Amino acid sequence: MIGDAASGPAAMVVLVTGGTGLVGKAIEEVVKAENRADEKWIFLSSKEADLKDMEATKRLFAKYNPTHVIHLAAMVGGLFKNLKYNLDFYVRFICSVQCGRTFLGAYLTKLLDIDFVA
């Protein structure tokens, strides 16, 4: 988590799913370098919550109360994994879309959804 709760409420709370992946780590480096006091950034891994589970996702949103989400969580595997587990990739994609639509209206100001399945 980047941002200091002691300095008062952040104007913007950004939740980054897939925050421990390649793109998430790159964003984290930029955020650290810019060090904006009015922003709180939370970088999540799949260990924090199973985003395919709607109840777990609701608890996650209630815990952090984000205003913005950068959704980078993905199942990555390359061509052979895509061919072997194509239903798993499809289900994860559909869950991602449903979660995004559900939470956009209920919690968020903005949602950036990078739905890539590689």
CSV table of N, CA and C in Angstrom, one decimal:
chain,number,residue,atom,x,y,z
A,1,MET,N,0.9,-1.2,0.0
A,1,MET,CA,0.0,0.0,0.0
A,1,MET,C,0.9,1.2,0.0
A,2,ILE,N,0.5,2.2,-0.9
A,2,ILE,CA,1.3,3.4,-0.9
A,2,ILE,C,0.3,4.6,-0.6
A,3,GLY,N,0.7,5.4,0.4
A,3,GLY,CA,-0.1,6.5,0.9
A,3,GLY,C,-0.1,6.4,2.4
A,4,ASP,N,-0.2,7.5,3.0
A,4,ASP,CA,-0.1,7.6,4.5
A,4,ASP,C,-1.5,7.9,5.0
A,5,ALA,N,-2.1,7.0,5.7
A,5,ALA,CA,-3.4,7.2,6.3
A,5,ALA,C,-3.4,8.3,7.4
A,6,ALA,N,-2.2,8.5,8.0
A,6,ALA,CA,-2.1,9.5,9.1
A,6,ALA,C,-2.2,10.9,8.6
A,7,SER,N,-1.9,11.1,7.3
A,7,SER,CA,-2.0,12.4,6.7
A,7,SER,C,-3.4,12.9,6.4
A,8,GLY,N,-4.4,12.0,6.7
A,8,GLY,CA,-5.8,12.3,6.3
A,8,GLY,C,-6.3,11.5,5.2
A,9,PRO,N,-7.6,11.6,4.9
A,9,PRO,CA,-8.1,10.8,3.9
A,9,PRO,C,-7.6,11.1,2.5
A,10,ALA,N,-7.4,10.2,1.7
A,10,ALA,CA,-6.9,10.4,0.4
A,10,ALA,C,-8.1,10.8,-0.5
A,11,ALA,N,-7.8,11.7,-1.4
A,11,ALA,CA,-8.9,12.1,-2.4
A,11,ALA,C,-9.2,11.0,-3.4
A,12,MET,N,-8.2,10.2,-3.6
A,12,MET,CA,-8.4,9.1,-4.6
A,12,MET,C,-7.7,7.8,-4.0
A,13,VAL,N,-8.5,6.7,-4.0
A,13,VAL,CA,-8.0,5.4,-3.5
A,13,VAL,C,-8.0,4.5,-4.7
A,14,VAL,N,-6.8,4.1,-5.2
A,14,VAL,CA,-6.7,3.3,-6.4
A,14,VAL,C,-6.4,1.8,-6.0
A,15,LEU,N,-7.2,0.9,-6.4
A,15,LEU,CA,-7.0,-0.5,-6.1
A,15,LEU,C,-6.5,-1.1,-7.4
A,16,VAL,N,-5.3,-1.8,-7.3
A,16,VAL,CA,-4.7,-2.4,-8.5
A,16,VAL,C,-4.7,-3.9,-8.3
A,17,THR,N,-5.6,-4.5,-9.1
A,17,THR,CA,-5.6,-6.0,-9.1
A,17,THR,C,-4.4,-6.5,-10.0
A,18,GLY,N,-3.9,-7.6,-9.6
A,18,GLY,CA,-2.7,-8.0,-10.4
A,18,GLY,C,-1.5,-7.1,-10.1
A,19,GLY,N,-1.5,-6.6,-8.9
A,19,GLY,CA,-0.5,-5.6,-8.5
A,19,GLY,C,0.9,-6.2,-8.3
A,20,THR,N,1.0,-7.5,-8.3
A,20,THR,CA,2.4,-8.1,-8.2
A,20,THR,C,2.9,-8.6,-9.5
A,21,GLY,N,2.1,-8.4,-10.5
A,21,GLY,CA,2.5,-8.9,-11.9
A,21,GLY,C,3.4,-7.9,-12.5
A,22,LEU,N,3.8,-8.1,-13.8
A,22,LEU,CA,4.7,-7.3,-14.5
A,22,LEU,C,4.2,-5.8,-14.6
A,23,VAL,N,3.0,-5.7,-15.1
A,23,VAL,CA,2.4,-4.3,-15.3
A,23,VAL,C,2.2,-3.7,-14.0
A,24,GLY,N,1.6,-4.4,-13.0
A,24,GLY,CA,1.3,-3.8,-11.7
A,24,GLY,C,2.6,-3.3,-11.0
A,25,LYS,N,3.7,-4.1,-11.1
A,25,LYS,CA,4.9,-3.6,-10.5
A,25,LYS,C,5.5,-2.4,-11.2
A,26,ALA,N,5.3,-2.3,-12.5
A,26,ALA,CA,5.8,-1.1,-13.2
A,26,ALA,C,5.0,0.1,-12.8
A,27,ILE,N,3.7,0.0,-12.6
A,27,ILE,CA,2.8,1.1,-12.1
A,27,ILE,C,3.2,1.5,-10.7
A,28,GLU,N,3.5,0.5,-9.9
A,28,GLU,CA,3.9,0.8,-8.5
A,28,GLU,C,5.2,1.6,-8.5
A,29,GLU,N,6.2,1.3,-9.3
A,29,GLU,CA,7.4,2.1,-9.4
A,29,GLU,C,7.1,3.5,-9.8
A,30,VAL,N,6.3,3.8,-10.7
A,30,VAL,CA,5.9,5.1,-11.1
A,30,VAL,C,5.2,5.9,-10.0
A,31,VAL,N,4.3,5.2,-9.3
A,31,VAL,CA,3.6,5.8,-8.2
A,31,VAL,C,4.5,6.2,-7.1
A,32,LYS,N,5.4,5.3,-6.8
A,32,LYS,CA,6.4,5.6,-5.7
A,32,LYS,C,7.3,6.8,-6.1
A,33,ALA,N,7.6,6.9,-7.3
A,33,ALA,CA,8.5,8.0,-7.8
A,33,ALA,C,7.7,9.3,-7.7
A,34,GLU,N,6.4,9.3,-8.0
A,34,GLU,CA,5.7,10.6,-8.0
A,34,GLU,C,5.2,11.0,-6.6
A,35,ASN,N,5.0,10.0,-5.7
A,35,ASN,CA,4.7,10.3,-4.3
A,35,ASN,C,3.6,11.4,-4.1
A,36,ARG,N,2.4,11.2,-4.6
A,36,ARG,CA,1.4,12.2,-4.4
A,36,ARG,C,0.7,11.9,-3.1
A,37,ALA,N,0.6,13.0,-2.3
A,37,ALA,CA,0.0,12.9,-1.0
A,37,ALA,C,-1.5,12.6,-1.0
A,38,ASP,N,-2.2,13.1,-2.0
A,38,ASP,CA,-3.7,13.0,-2.0
A,38,ASP,C,-4.1,11.7,-2.7
A,39,GLU,N,-3.2,10.7,-2.9
A,39,GLU,CA,-3.6,9.4,-3.5
A,39,GLU,C,-3.1,8.3,-2.6
A,40,LYS,N,-4.0,7.3,-2.5
A,40,LYS,CA,-3.6,6.0,-1.8
A,40,LYS,C,-3.7,4.9,-2.8
A,41,TRP,N,-2.6,4.2,-3.0
A,41,TRP,CA,-2.6,3.1,-3.9
A,41,TRP,C,-2.4,1.8,-3.2
A,42,ILE,N,-3.3,0.8,-3.6
A,42,ILE,CA,-3.2,-0.6,-3.0
A,42,ILE,C,-2.9,-1.5,-4.1
A,43,PHE,N,-1.8,-2.3,-4.0
A,43,PHE,CA,-1.5,-3.2,-5.0
A,43,PHE,C,-1.7,-4.6,-4.5
A,44,LEU,N,-2.6,-5.3,-5.1
A,44,LEU,CA,-3.1,-6.6,-4.6
A,44,LEU,C,-2.5,-7.8,-5.4
A,45,SER,N,-2.4,-8.9,-4.7
A,45,SER,CA,-2.1,-10.2,-5.4
A,45,SER,C,-3.3,-11.1,-5.3
A,46,SER,N,-3.3,-12.2,-5.9
A,46,SER,CA,-4.4,-13.2,-5.8
A,46,SER,C,-4.5,-13.8,-4.4
A,47,LYS,N,-3.5,-13.6,-3.6
A,47,LYS,CA,-3.5,-14.1,-2.2
A,47,LYS,C,-4.5,-13.3,-1.3
A,48,GLU,N,-4.7,-12.0,-1.7
A,48,GLU,CA,-5.6,-11.1,-1.0
A,48,GLU,C,-7.1,-11.5,-1.1
A,49,ALA,N,-7.5,-11.9,-2.3
A,49,ALA,CA,-8.9,-12.3,-2.5
A,49,ALA,C,-9.0,-13.0,-3.9
A,50,ASP,N,-10.0,-13.9,-3.9
A,50,ASP,CA,-10.3,-14.6,-5.2
A,50,ASP,C,-11.3,-13.8,-5.9
A,51,LEU,N,-11.0,-13.1,-6.9
A,51,LEU,CA,-11.9,-12.1,-7.6
A,51,LEU,C,-13.0,-12.9,-8.4
A,52,LYS,N,-12.9,-14.2,-8.5
A,52,LYS,CA,-14.0,-14.9,-9.1
A,52,LYS,C,-15.1,-15.2,-8.1
A,53,ASP,N,-14.8,-15.0,-6.9
A,53,ASP,CA,-15.8,-15.1,-5.8
A,53,ASP,C,-16.4,-13.8,-5.5
A,54,MET,N,-17.7,-13.6,-5.8
A,54,MET,CA,-18.3,-12.3,-5.7
A,54,MET,C,-18.3,-11.8,-4.2
A,55,GLU,N,-18.5,-12.7,-3.3
A,55,GLU,CA,-18.6,-12.3,-1.9
A,55,GLU,C,-17.2,-11.9,-1.4
A,56,ALA,N,-16.1,-12.6,-1.8
A,56,ALA,CA,-14.8,-12.2,-1.4
A,56,ALA,C,-14.4,-10.9,-2.0
A,57,THR,N,-14.9,-10.6,-3.2
A,57,THR,CA,-14.6,-9.4,-3.9
A,57,THR,C,-15.4,-8.2,-3.2
A,58,LYS,N,-16.6,-8.5,-2.8
A,58,LYS,CA,-17.3,-7.5,-2.0
A,58,LYS,C,-16.6,-7.1,-0.7
A,59,ARG,N,-16.1,-8.1,0.0
A,59,ARG,CA,-15.4,-7.9,1.2
A,59,ARG,C,-14.1,-7.0,0.9
A,60,LEU,N,-13.5,-7.3,-0.2
A,60,LEU,CA,-12.3,-6.6,-0.5
A,60,LEU,C,-12.6,-5.1,-0.8
A,61,PHE,N,-13.6,-4.9,-1.5
A,61,PHE,CA,-14.0,-3.5,-1.8
A,61,PHE,C,-14.5,-2.8,-0.6
A,62,ALA,N,-15.2,-3.5,0.3
A,62,ALA,CA,-15.6,-2.9,1.6
A,62,ALA,C,-14.4,-2.5,2.5
A,63,LYS,N,-13.4,-3.4,2.4
A,63,LYS,CA,-12.2,-3.1,3.2
A,63,LYS,C,-11.4,-1.9,2.7
A,64,TYR,N,-11.2,-1.7,1.4
A,64,TYR,CA,-10.4,-0.6,0.9
A,64,TYR,C,-11.2,0.6,0.4
A,65,ASN,N,-12.5,0.4,0.1
A,65,ASN,CA,-13.4,1.4,-0.4
A,65,ASN,C,-12.7,2.3,-1.5
A,66,PRO,N,-12.3,1.6,-2.6
A,66,PRO,CA,-11.6,2.3,-3.7
A,66,PRO,C,-12.5,3.3,-4.5
A,67,THR,N,-11.9,4.3,-5.0
A,67,THR,CA,-12.6,5.2,-5.9
A,67,THR,C,-12.3,4.8,-7.3
A,68,HIS,N,-11.1,4.2,-7.5
A,68,HIS,CA,-10.7,3.8,-8.8
A,68,HIS,C,-10.1,2.4,-8.8
A,69,VAL,N,-10.2,1.6,-9.8
A,69,VAL,CA,-9.6,0.3,-9.9
A,69,VAL,C,-8.9,0.2,-11.3
A,70,ILE,N,-7.7,-0.3,-11.2
A,70,ILE,CA,-7.0,-0.7,-12.4
A,70,ILE,C,-6.9,-2.2,-12.3
A,71,HIS,N,-7.7,-2.8,-13.2
A,71,HIS,CA,-7.9,-4.3,-13.1
A,71,HIS,C,-6.9,-5.0,-14.1
A,72,LEU,N,-5.8,-5.5,-13.5
A,72,LEU,CA,-4.8,-6.1,-14.3
A,72,LEU,C,-4.7,-7.6,-14.0
A,73,ALA,N,-5.5,-8.1,-13.1
A,73,ALA,CA,-5.4,-9.5,-12.7
A,73,ALA,C,-5.8,-10.4,-14.0
A,74,ALA,N,-5.0,-11.4,-14.2
A,74,ALA,CA,-5.1,-12.2,-15.4
A,74,ALA,C,-4.6,-13.6,-15.2
A,75,MET,N,-5.1,-14.4,-16.1
A,75,MET,CA,-4.5,-15.8,-16.1
A,75,MET,C,-3.6,-15.8,-17.3
A,76,VAL,N,-2.3,-16.0,-17.1
A,76,VAL,CA,-1.3,-16.0,-18.2
A,76,VAL,C,-0.7,-17.3,-18.4
A,77,GLY,N,-0.6,-17.8,-19.6
A,77,GLY,CA,-0.1,-19.1,-19.8
A,77,GLY,C,0.5,-19.4,-21.2
A,78,GLY,N,0.3,-18.5,-22.1
A,78,GLY,CA,0.8,-18.7,-23.4
A,78,GLY,C,-0.1,-19.6,-24.3
A,79,LEU,N,0.3,-19.9,-25.5
A,79,LEU,CA,-0.5,-20.6,-26.4
A,79,LEU,C,-0.9,-22.0,-26.0
A,80,PHE,N,0.0,-22.8,-25.5
A,80,PHE,CA,-0.3,-24.2,-25.1
A,80,PHE,C,-1.2,-24.2,-23.9
A,81,LYS,N,-1.0,-23.3,-22.9
A,81,LYS,CA,-2.0,-23.3,-21.8
A,81,LYS,C,-3.3,-22.8,-22.2
A,82,ASN,N,-3.4,-21.9,-23.1
A,82,ASN,CA,-4.7,-21.4,-23.7
A,82,ASN,C,-5.4,-22.5,-24.3
A,83,LEU,N,-4.7,-23.3,-25.1
A,83,LEU,CA,-5.4,-24.4,-25.8
A,83,LEU,C,-5.8,-25.5,-24.9
A,84,LYS,N,-5.0,-25.8,-23.9
A,84,LYS,CA,-5.4,-26.9,-22.9
A,84,LYS,C,-6.5,-26.5,-21.9
A,85,TYR,N,-6.5,-25.2,-21.5
A,85,TYR,CA,-7.4,-24.8,-20.5
A,85,TYR,C,-8.3,-23.7,-21.0
A,86,ASN,N,-8.8,-23.8,-22.2
A,86,ASN,CA,-9.5,-22.7,-22.8
A,86,ASN,C,-10.8,-22.3,-22.0
A,87,LEU,N,-11.5,-23.3,-21.5
A,87,LEU,CA,-12.7,-23.0,-20.7
A,87,LEU,C,-12.3,-22.2,-19.4
A,88,ASP,N,-11.2,-22.6,-18.8
A,88,ASP,CA,-10.8,-21.8,-17.6
A,88,ASP,C,-10.5,-20.4,-17.9
A,89,PHE,N,-9.9,-20.1,-19.1
A,89,PHE,CA,-9.6,-18.8,-19.5
A,89,PHE,C,-10.9,-18.0,-19.7
A,90,TYR,N,-11.8,-18.7,-20.4
A,90,TYR,CA,-13.1,-18.0,-20.7
A,90,TYR,C,-13.9,-17.7,-19.4
A,91,VAL,N,-13.9,-18.6,-18.5
A,91,VAL,CA,-14.7,-18.4,-17.2
A,91,VAL,C,-14.0,-17.2,-16.4
A,92,ARG,N,-12.7,-17.2,-16.4
A,92,ARG,CA,-12.1,-16.1,-15.7
A,92,ARG,C,-12.3,-14.7,-16.3
A,93,PHE,N,-12.4,-14.7,-17.6
A,93,PHE,CA,-12.7,-13.5,-18.4
A,93,PHE,C,-14.1,-13.1,-18.1
A,94,ILE,N,-15.1,-14.0,-18.1
A,94,ILE,CA,-16.5,-13.6,-17.8
A,94,ILE,C,-16.6,-13.1,-16.4
A,95,CYS,N,-16.0,-13.8,-15.4
A,95,CYS,CA,-16.0,-13.3,-14.0
A,95,CYS,C,-15.5,-11.9,-13.9
A,96,SER,N,-14.4,-11.6,-14.6
A,96,SER,CA,-13.8,-10.3,-14.6
A,96,SER,C,-14.8,-9.2,-15.1
A,97,VAL,N,-15.5,-9.5,-16.2
A,97,VAL,CA,-16.4,-8.6,-16.8
A,97,VAL,C,-17.6,-8.4,-15.8
A,98,GLN,N,-18.1,-9.4,-15.2
A,98,GLN,CA,-19.2,-9.3,-14.3
A,98,GLN,C,-18.8,-8.5,-13.0
A,99,CYS,N,-17.7,-8.8,-12.5
A,99,CYS,CA,-17.2,-8.0,-11.3
A,99,CYS,C,-17.1,-6.6,-11.6
A,100,GLY,N,-16.5,-6.3,-12.8
A,100,GLY,CA,-16.3,-4.9,-13.1
A,100,GLY,C,-17.6,-4.1,-13.3
A,101,ARG,N,-18.5,-4.7,-13.9
A,101,ARG,CA,-19.8,-4.1,-14.1
A,101,ARG,C,-20.5,-3.9,-12.8
A,102,THR,N,-20.5,-4.9,-11.9
A,102,THR,CA,-21.1,-4.8,-10.6
A,102,THR,C,-20.6,-3.7,-9.8
A,103,PHE,N,-19.2,-3.6,-9.7
A,103,PHE,CA,-18.6,-2.6,-8.8
A,103,PHE,C,-18.5,-1.2,-9.4
A,104,LEU,N,-18.5,-1.1,-10.7
A,104,LEU,CA,-18.4,0.2,-11.3
A,104,LEU,C,-19.5,1.2,-10.7
A,105,GLY,N,-20.7,0.7,-10.8
A,105,GLY,CA,-21.8,1.6,-10.3
A,105,GLY,C,-21.9,1.7,-8.8
A,106,ALA,N,-21.5,0.6,-8.1
A,106,ALA,CA,-21.7,0.6,-6.7
A,106,ALA,C,-20.6,1.4,-5.9
A,107,TYR,N,-19.4,1.3,-6.4
A,107,TYR,CA,-18.2,1.8,-5.6
A,107,TYR,C,-17.4,2.8,-6.3
A,108,LEU,N,-17.2,2.7,-7.6
A,108,LEU,CA,-16.1,3.3,-8.3
A,108,LEU,C,-16.5,4.6,-9.0
A,109,THR,N,-15.5,5.5,-9.1
A,109,THR,CA,-15.5,6.6,-10.0
A,109,THR,C,-15.0,6.2,-11.4
A,110,LYS,N,-13.9,5.4,-11.4
A,110,LYS,CA,-13.4,4.9,-12.7
A,110,LYS,C,-12.9,3.5,-12.6
A,111,LEU,N,-13.0,2.8,-13.7
A,111,LEU,CA,-12.5,1.4,-13.8
A,111,LEU,C,-11.7,1.3,-15.1
A,112,LEU,N,-10.4,0.9,-14.9
A,112,LEU,CA,-9.6,0.6,-16.1
A,112,LEU,C,-9.4,-0.9,-16.1
A,113,ASP,N,-10.1,-1.6,-17.0
A,113,ASP,CA,-10.1,-3.0,-17.0
A,113,ASP,C,-9.2,-3.5,-18.2
A,114,ILE,N,-8.1,-4.1,-17.8
A,114,ILE,CA,-7.2,-4.6,-18.9
A,114,ILE,C,-7.4,-6.1,-18.9
A,115,ASP,N,-8.4,-6.5,-19.7
A,115,ASP,CA,-8.7,-7.9,-19.8
A,115,ASP,C,-7.9,-8.6,-20.8
A,116,PHE,N,-6.7,-9.1,-20.4
A,116,PHE,CA,-5.9,-9.8,-21.3
A,116,PHE,C,-5.7,-11.2,-20.8
A,117,VAL,N,-5.8,-12.1,-21.7
A,117,VAL,CA,-5.6,-13.5,-21.4
A,117,VAL,C,-4.5,-13.9,-22.4
A,118,ALA,N,-3.3,-14.1,-21.8
A,118,ALA,CA,-2.2,-14.4,-22.7
A,118,ALA,C,-1.7,-15.8,-22.5
